[in-house]
Amino acid sequence: MMVGVPTPDMEITLPAIEIFGRGGAIKSSWYGDCLPSRDFPMLVDLYLQGRFDLDAFVSETIGLEDVEEAFEKMHKGEVLRSVVVFGK
């Protein structure tokens, strides 16, 4: 399973025996295979009802001027997700 969105020039190389010889498959996942037009409003509703703890997925809120530092923290494994808040 490939998770995430690759860059346009990204390629993968692997031995074919890993797919065909063992009955495997290659599958990509875009937004976890959800339908954003259907699923995002549902997730927002669940959040507003208090049934989906979206806040637990946010490590920190930052201002736009802190984006570079947030990327450094992410690469170091210090935060999971930083959310940019405009006007903070």
XYZ file of C-alpha atoms in Angstrom, residues 20-72:
53
model
C 3.446 -12.129 -8.885
C 5.281 -14.904 -7.066
C 3.528 -14.302 -3.756
C 0.085 -13.204 -4.904
C 0.644 -9.567 -3.962
C -0.796 -6.368 -5.356
C 0.118 -2.698 -5.607
C -2.508 -0.221 -4.445
C -2.365 3.499 -3.891
C -4.392 5.433 -1.360
C -5.555 9.019 -1.927
C -6.974 10.593 1.256
C -7.337 7.072 2.650
C -9.535 6.212 -0.351
C -12.317 8.447 0.881
C -14.525 10.588 -1.298
C -13.758 14.128 -0.068
C -17.060 15.564 -1.328
C -18.932 12.976 0.739
C -16.604 12.193 3.633
C -15.180 15.611 4.618
C -18.609 17.095 5.466
C -19.413 13.938 7.451
C -16.147 14.245 9.406
C -16.842 17.933 10.104
C -20.318 17.028 11.401
C -18.858 14.318 13.652
C -16.307 16.815 14.988
C -18.968 19.440 15.679
C -21.042 16.805 17.511
C -18.028 15.955 19.696
C -17.861 12.417 18.305
C -14.536 12.826 16.427
C -11.555 14.122 18.407
C -9.855 15.957 15.564
C -7.879 18.067 18.048
C -5.893 14.971 19.048
C -4.347 14.941 15.564
C -2.899 18.451 15.929
C 0.429 18.738 17.708
C 0.556 22.527 17.588
C -0.979 25.592 16.000
C 1.446 28.043 14.446
C 1.510 31.331 12.610
C 2.519 31.561 8.966
C 5.948 32.873 9.985
C 6.650 29.582 11.833
C 6.129 27.194 8.900
C 9.828 26.518 8.231
C 10.446 25.718 11.904
C 7.407 23.411 11.895
C 8.817 21.467 8.924
C 12.104 21.055 10.795
